[in-house]
């Protein structure tokens, strides 16, 4: 890792509930949270955005959200993100099928039409040498209203922010999931 984390006691008091919540949910405090927490106002801004994106009343289902976060993480070479998001996707689907086939989603029978439309859009937004087409958005409108497409785009943008942050700082996996490919291992 390129930047060190501080001891938990060195973080401001208002960040402690976030770390407690992470420990309760994941069994440990997440290293990216400790890194963002080095600049507490930045951490707070990112945490608020993340909270909006994962709320229960989101038009983006937890499975679609996980598919998006894993695919963006793969593209951006974020080992930590792939680890934690693969684990979430496997738990949500109660299977490793989507996890093991996500990189080759176009050829896989494990993804439905909605997931394929979302993945095509996700890749177009994430890869800098691609662009979003009107046809992609029309396809998404079969599954989401315009506010849902805005939220999906926000989720993709957030995951790009998160995975690029973690990748740049070389945040290692924290052991949430067996990673399917050698390129994501430490």
PDB file of C-alpha atoms in Angstrom:
ATOM      1  CA  UNK A   1       0.000   0.000   0.000  1.00  0.00           C
ATOM      2  CA  UNK A   2       1.341   3.395  -0.970  1.00  0.00           C
ATOM      3  CA  UNK A   3      -0.097   5.449   1.921  1.00  0.00           C
ATOM      4  CA  UNK A   4      -0.304   4.287   5.521  1.00  0.00           C
ATOM      5  CA  UNK A   5      -3.418   4.266   7.659  1.00  0.00           C
ATOM      6  CA  UNK A   6      -3.499   5.829  11.094  1.00  0.00           C
ATOM      7  CA  UNK A   7      -4.295   4.082  14.332  1.00  0.00           C
ATOM      8  CA  UNK A   8      -8.063   4.073  14.934  1.00  0.00           C
ATOM      9  CA  UNK A   9      -7.661   6.320  17.976  1.00  0.00           C
ATOM     10  CA  UNK A  10      -6.115   9.028  15.750  1.00  0.00           C
ATOM     11  CA  UNK A  11      -9.272   9.562  13.671  1.00  0.00           C
ATOM     12  CA  UNK A  12     -11.839  12.220  14.652  1.00  0.00           C
ATOM     13  CA  UNK A  13     -14.657  11.127  16.909  1.00  0.00           C
ATOM     14  CA  UNK A  14     -17.339  11.741  14.257  1.00  0.00           C
ATOM     15  CA  UNK A  15     -15.783   9.027  12.039  1.00  0.00           C
ATOM     16  CA  UNK A  16     -15.935   6.323  14.741  1.00  0.00           C
ATOM     17  CA  UNK A  17     -19.592   5.349  13.987  1.00  0.00           C
ATOM     18  CA  UNK A  18     -18.662   4.754  10.341  1.00  0.00           C
ATOM     19  CA  UNK A  19     -15.816   2.458  11.348  1.00  0.00           C
ATOM     20  CA  UNK A  20     -18.035   0.689  13.884  1.00  0.00           C
ATOM     21  CA  UNK A  21     -20.638   0.137  11.153  1.00  0.00           C
ATOM     22  CA  UNK A  22     -18.011  -1.299   8.811  1.00  0.00           C
ATOM     23  CA  UNK A  23     -16.758  -3.638  11.503  1.00  0.00           C
ATOM     24  CA  UNK A  24     -20.315  -4.791  12.220  1.00  0.00           C
ATOM     25  CA  UNK A  25     -21.153  -5.314   8.534  1.00  0.00           C
ATOM     26  CA  UNK A  26     -17.856  -6.770   7.271  1.00  0.00           C
ATOM     27  CA  UNK A  27     -16.183  -8.071  10.416  1.00  0.00           C
ATOM     28  CA  UNK A  28     -13.383  -5.541  10.107  1.00  0.00           C
ATOM     29  CA  UNK A  29     -12.724  -1.886   9.407  1.00  0.00           C
ATOM     30  CA  UNK A  30     -12.132  -1.362   5.703  1.00  0.00           C
ATOM     31  CA  UNK A  31      -8.718  -0.057   4.698  1.00  0.00           C
ATOM     32  CA  UNK A  32     -10.167   2.387   2.111  1.00  0.00           C
ATOM     33  CA  UNK A  33     -12.284   3.954   4.857  1.00  0.00           C
ATOM     34  CA  UNK A  34      -9.174   4.496   6.924  1.00  0.00           C
ATOM     35  CA  UNK A  35      -7.450   6.091   3.939  1.00  0.00           C
ATOM     36  CA  UNK A  36     -10.382   8.400   3.099  1.00  0.00           C
ATOM     37  CA  UNK A  37     -10.568   9.157   6.828  1.00  0.00           C
ATOM     38  CA  UNK A  38      -7.135  10.781   6.735  1.00  0.00           C
ATOM     39  CA  UNK A  39      -9.048  13.760   5.257  1.00  0.00           C
ATOM     40  CA  UNK A  40     -12.234  13.680   7.363  1.00  0.00           C
ATOM     41  CA  UNK A  41     -14.296  16.153   5.287  1.00  0.00           C
ATOM     42  CA  UNK A  42     -13.526  14.167   2.150  1.00  0.00           C
ATOM     43  CA  UNK A  43     -14.503  10.952   3.933  1.00  0.00           C
ATOM     44  CA  UNK A  44     -17.802  12.495   5.022  1.00  0.00           C
ATOM     45  CA  UNK A  45     -18.643  13.653   1.494  1.00  0.00           C
ATOM     46  CA  UNK A  46     -17.884  10.237   0.004  1.00  0.00           C
ATOM     47  CA  UNK A  47     -19.825   8.467   2.763  1.00  0.00           C
ATOM     48  CA  UNK A  48     -22.931  10.574   2.155  1.00  0.00           C
ATOM     49  CA  UNK A  49     -22.840   9.846  -1.584  1.00  0.00           C
ATOM     50  CA  UNK A  50     -22.325   6.123  -0.952  1.00  0.00           C
ATOM     51  CA  UNK A  51     -25.220   6.090   1.507  1.00  0.00           C
ATOM     52  CA  UNK A  52     -27.564   7.563  -1.087  1.00  0.00           C
ATOM     53  CA  UNK A  53     -26.497   4.995  -3.679  1.00  0.00           C
ATOM     54  CA  UNK A  54     -27.046   1.955  -1.426  1.00  0.00           C
ATOM     55  CA  UNK A  55     -30.311   3.013   0.196  1.00  0.00           C
ATOM     56  CA  UNK A  56     -33.121   0.446   0.335  1.00  0.00           C
ATOM     57  CA  UNK A  57     -35.480   2.494  -1.875  1.00  0.00           C
ATOM     58  CA  UNK A  58     -32.962   2.792  -4.703  1.00  0.00           C
ATOM     59  CA  UNK A  59     -34.293   1.871  -8.150  1.00  0.00           C
ATOM     60  CA  UNK A  60     -31.096  -0.126  -8.630  1.00  0.00           C
ATOM     61  CA  UNK A  61     -31.483  -3.612  -7.148  1.00  0.00           C
ATOM     62  CA  UNK A  62     -28.709  -4.936  -4.902  1.00  0.00           C
ATOM     63  CA  UNK A  63     -27.761  -7.574  -7.513  1.00  0.00           C
ATOM     64  CA  UNK A  64     -27.504  -5.010 -10.327  1.00  0.00           C
ATOM     65  CA  UNK A  65     -25.570  -2.720  -7.986  1.00  0.00           C
ATOM     66  CA  UNK A  66     -23.126  -5.529  -7.218  1.00  0.00           C
ATOM     67  CA  UNK A  67     -22.727  -6.486 -10.874  1.00  0.00           C
ATOM     68  CA  UNK A  68     -21.887  -2.865 -11.690  1.00  0.00           C
ATOM     69  CA  UNK A  69     -19.427  -2.469  -8.818  1.00  0.00           C
ATOM     70  CA  UNK A  70     -17.628  -5.701  -9.640  1.00  0.00           C
ATOM     71  CA  UNK A  71     -17.342  -4.945 -13.359  1.00  0.00           C
ATOM     72  CA  UNK A  72     -16.039  -1.415 -12.795  1.00  0.00           C
ATOM     73  CA  UNK A  73     -13.585  -2.805 -10.226  1.00  0.00           C
ATOM     74  CA  UNK A  74     -12.294  -5.381 -12.714  1.00  0.00           C
ATOM     75  CA  UNK A  75     -11.788  -2.756 -15.404  1.00  0.00           C
ATOM     76  CA  UNK A  76      -9.935  -0.430 -13.005  1.00  0.00           C
ATOM     77  CA  UNK A  77      -7.769  -3.189 -11.512  1.00  0.00           C
ATOM     78  CA  UNK A  78      -8.938  -2.568  -7.975  1.00  0.00           C
ATOM     79  CA  UNK A  79      -8.001  -5.709  -6.070  1.00  0.00           C
ATOM     80  CA  UNK A  80      -9.725  -4.580  -2.875  1.00  0.00           C
ATOM     81  CA  UNK A  81     -12.951  -3.698  -4.716  1.00  0.00           C
ATOM     82  CA  UNK A  82     -13.043  -6.958  -6.643  1.00  0.00           C
ATOM     83  CA  UNK A  83     -12.553  -8.854  -3.378  1.00  0.00           C
ATOM     84  CA  UNK A  84     -15.324  -7.160  -1.403  1.00  0.00           C
ATOM     85  CA  UNK A  85     -17.774  -6.769  -4.294  1.00  0.00           C
ATOM     86  CA  UNK A  86     -17.364 -10.382  -5.505  1.00  0.00           C
ATOM     87  CA  UNK A  87     -18.196 -11.477  -1.979  1.00  0.00           C
ATOM     88  CA  UNK A  88     -21.326  -9.314  -1.932  1.00  0.00           C
ATOM     89  CA  UNK A  89     -22.464 -10.549  -5.359  1.00  0.00           C
ATOM     90  CA  UNK A  90     -21.946 -14.200  -4.390  1.00  0.00           C
ATOM     91  CA  UNK A  91     -23.977 -13.711  -1.199  1.00  0.00           C
ATOM     92  CA  UNK A  92     -26.796 -11.902  -3.016  1.00  0.00           C
ATOM     93  CA  UNK A  93     -27.115 -14.527  -5.755  1.00  0.00           C
ATOM     94  CA  UNK A  94     -26.253 -17.473  -3.505  1.00  0.00           C
ATOM     95  CA  UNK A  95     -23.986 -18.652  -6.309  1.00  0.00           C
ATOM     96  CA  UNK A  96     -20.571 -18.094  -7.846  1.00  0.00           C
ATOM     97  CA  UNK A  97     -21.980 -18.301 -11.398  1.00  0.00           C
ATOM     98  CA  UNK A  98     -22.239 -14.566 -12.054  1.00  0.00           C
ATOM     99  CA  UNK A  99     -19.000 -13.930 -10.163  1.00  0.00           C
ATOM    100  CA  UNK A 100     -17.065 -16.450 -12.244  1.00  0.00           C
ATOM    101  CA  UNK A 101     -18.549 -15.287 -15.552  1.00  0.00           C
ATOM    102  CA  UNK A 102     -18.642 -11.521 -15.181  1.00  0.00           C
ATOM    103  CA  UNK A 103     -15.582 -10.749 -17.298  1.00  0.00           C
ATOM    104  CA  UNK A 104     -17.127 -12.759 -20.155  1.00  0.00           C
ATOM    105  CA  UNK A 105     -20.725 -11.626 -19.621  1.00  0.00           C
ATOM    106  CA  UNK A 106     -21.391 -11.252 -23.352  1.00  0.00           C
ATOM    107  CA  UNK A 107     -20.891 -14.988 -23.944  1.00  0.00           C
ATOM    108  CA  UNK A 108     -22.370 -16.175 -20.639  1.00  0.00           C
ATOM    109  CA  UNK A 109     -25.892 -17.483 -20.141  1.00  0.00           C
ATOM    110  CA  UNK A 110     -25.883 -16.335 -16.499  1.00  0.00           C
ATOM    111  CA  UNK A 111     -26.932 -12.759 -17.316  1.00  0.00           C
ATOM    112  CA  UNK A 112     -30.410 -11.641 -18.366  1.00  0.00           C
ATOM    113  CA  UNK A 113     -31.244  -8.862 -20.839  1.00  0.00           C
ATOM    114  CA  UNK A 114     -31.480  -6.195 -18.147  1.00  0.00           C
ATOM    115  CA  UNK A 115     -28.083  -7.136 -16.720  1.00  0.00           C
ATOM    116  CA  UNK A 116     -26.580  -7.136 -20.225  1.00  0.00           C
ATOM    117  CA  UNK A 117     -27.944  -3.643 -20.936  1.00  0.00           C
ATOM    118  CA  UNK A 118     -26.520  -2.419 -17.621  1.00  0.00           C
ATOM    119  CA  UNK A 119     -23.133  -4.052 -18.245  1.00  0.00           C
ATOM    120  CA  UNK A 120     -22.852  -2.622 -21.755  1.00  0.00           C
ATOM    121  CA  UNK A 121     -23.611   0.844 -20.374  1.00  0.00           C
ATOM    122  CA  UNK A 122     -21.246   0.335 -17.421  1.00  0.00           C
ATOM    123  CA  UNK A 123     -18.367  -0.524 -19.729  1.00  0.00           C
ATOM    124  CA  UNK A 124     -19.104   2.399 -22.058  1.00  0.00           C
ATOM    125  CA  UNK A 125     -19.043   4.814 -19.121  1.00  0.00           C
ATOM    126  CA  UNK A 126     -15.921   3.260 -17.554  1.00  0.00           C
ATOM    127  CA  UNK A 127     -13.607   2.633 -20.502  1.00  0.00           C
ATOM    128  CA  UNK A 128     -12.114   5.921 -21.702  1.00  0.00           C
ATOM    129  CA  UNK A 129     -11.931   4.691 -25.310  1.00  0.00           C
ATOM    130  CA  UNK A 130     -15.675   4.016 -25.539  1.00  0.00           C
ATOM    131  CA  UNK A 131     -18.703   6.235 -25.518  1.00  0.00           C
ATOM    132  CA  UNK A 132     -22.304   5.912 -24.473  1.00  0.00           C
ATOM    133  CA  UNK A 133     -24.706   5.698 -27.404  1.00  0.00           C
ATOM    134  CA  UNK A 134     -28.342   6.703 -27.715  1.00  0.00           C
ATOM    135  CA  UNK A 135     -29.138   3.024 -28.300  1.00  0.00           C
ATOM    136  CA  UNK A 136     -27.667   2.091 -24.920  1.00  0.00           C
ATOM    137  CA  UNK A 137     -29.848   4.622 -23.142  1.00  0.00           C
ATOM    138  CA  UNK A 138     -32.939   3.490 -25.076  1.00  0.00           C
ATOM    139  CA  UNK A 139     -32.158  -0.068 -23.990  1.00  0.00           C
ATOM    140  CA  UNK A 140     -31.856   1.027 -20.353  1.00  0.00           C
ATOM    141  CA  UNK A 141     -35.238   2.770 -20.605  1.00  0.00           C
ATOM    142  CA  UNK A 142     -36.789  -0.694 -20.971  1.00  0.00           C
ATOM    143  CA  UNK A 143     -35.815  -1.301 -17.337  1.00  0.00           C
ATOM    144  CA  UNK A 144     -35.384   2.096 -15.646  1.00  0.00           C
ATOM    145  CA  UNK A 145     -37.106   5.463 -15.707  1.00  0.00           C
ATOM    146  CA  UNK A 146     -34.941   8.529 -16.306  1.00  0.00           C
ATOM    147  CA  UNK A 147     -34.258   9.020 -12.598  1.00  0.00           C
ATOM    148  CA  UNK A 148     -33.150   5.386 -12.414  1.00  0.00           C
ATOM    149  CA  UNK A 149     -30.721   5.944 -15.289  1.00  0.00           C
ATOM    150  CA  UNK A 150     -29.334   8.994 -13.485  1.00  0.00           C
ATOM    151  CA  UNK A 151     -28.842   6.898 -10.364  1.00  0.00           C
ATOM    152  CA  UNK A 152     -27.241   4.053 -12.345  1.00  0.00           C
ATOM    153  CA  UNK A 153     -24.862   6.561 -13.932  1.00  0.00           C
ATOM    154  CA  UNK A 154     -24.080   7.985 -10.483  1.00  0.00           C
ATOM    155  CA  UNK A 155     -23.345   4.478  -9.183  1.00  0.00           C
ATOM    156  CA  UNK A 156     -20.986   3.777 -12.090  1.00  0.00           C
ATOM    157  CA  UNK A 157     -19.246   7.122 -11.563  1.00  0.00           C
ATOM    158  CA  UNK A 158     -18.957   6.517  -7.810  1.00  0.00           C
ATOM    159  CA  UNK A 159     -17.479   3.051  -8.329  1.00  0.00           C
ATOM    160  CA  UNK A 160     -14.991   4.502 -10.789  1.00  0.00           C
ATOM    161  CA  UNK A 161     -13.988   7.066  -8.157  1.00  0.00           C
ATOM    162  CA  UNK A 162     -13.707   4.425  -5.457  1.00  0.00           C
ATOM    163  CA  UNK A 163     -11.885   1.788  -7.490  1.00  0.00           C
ATOM    164  CA  UNK A 164      -9.446   4.257  -9.021  1.00  0.00           C
ATOM    165  CA  UNK A 165      -8.704   5.679  -5.550  1.00  0.00           C
ATOM    166  CA  UNK A 166      -8.008   2.193  -4.170  1.00  0.00           C
ATOM    167  CA  UNK A 167      -6.066   1.042  -7.211  1.00  0.00           C
ATOM    168  CA  UNK A 168      -3.851   4.150  -7.245  1.00  0.00           C
ATOM    169  CA  UNK A 169      -3.030   3.627  -3.566  1.00  0.00           C
ATOM    170  CA  UNK A 170      -2.534  -0.147  -4.089  1.00  0.00           C
ATOM    171  CA  UNK A 171      -5.104  -1.187  -1.494  1.00  0.00           C
ATOM    172  CA  UNK A 172      -4.857  -4.956  -1.113  1.00  0.00           C
ATOM    173  CA  UNK A 173      -7.813  -7.342  -0.786  1.00  0.00           C
ATOM    174  CA  UNK A 174      -8.955  -7.933   2.778  1.00  0.00           C
ATOM    175  CA  UNK A 175      -9.902 -11.582   2.288  1.00  0.00           C
ATOM    176  CA  UNK A 176     -13.652 -11.342   1.674  1.00  0.00           C
ATOM    177  CA  UNK A 177     -13.821 -13.651  -1.339  1.00  0.00           C
ATOM    178  CA  UNK A 178     -11.692 -16.147  -3.243  1.00  0.00           C
ATOM    179  CA  UNK A 179     -10.642 -14.140  -6.268  1.00  0.00           C
ATOM    180  CA  UNK A 180     -11.301 -15.949  -9.560  1.00  0.00           C
ATOM    181  CA  UNK A 181      -8.331 -14.700 -11.521  1.00  0.00           C
ATOM    182  CA  UNK A 182      -4.607 -14.518 -10.893  1.00  0.00           C
ATOM    183  CA  UNK A 183      -4.467 -10.891 -12.007  1.00  0.00           C
ATOM    184  CA  UNK A 184      -6.498  -9.823  -8.970  1.00  0.00           C
ATOM    185  CA  UNK A 185      -4.443 -11.694  -6.372  1.00  0.00           C
ATOM    186  CA  UNK A 186      -1.903 -10.012  -4.149  1.00  0.00           C
TER     187      UNK A 186
END
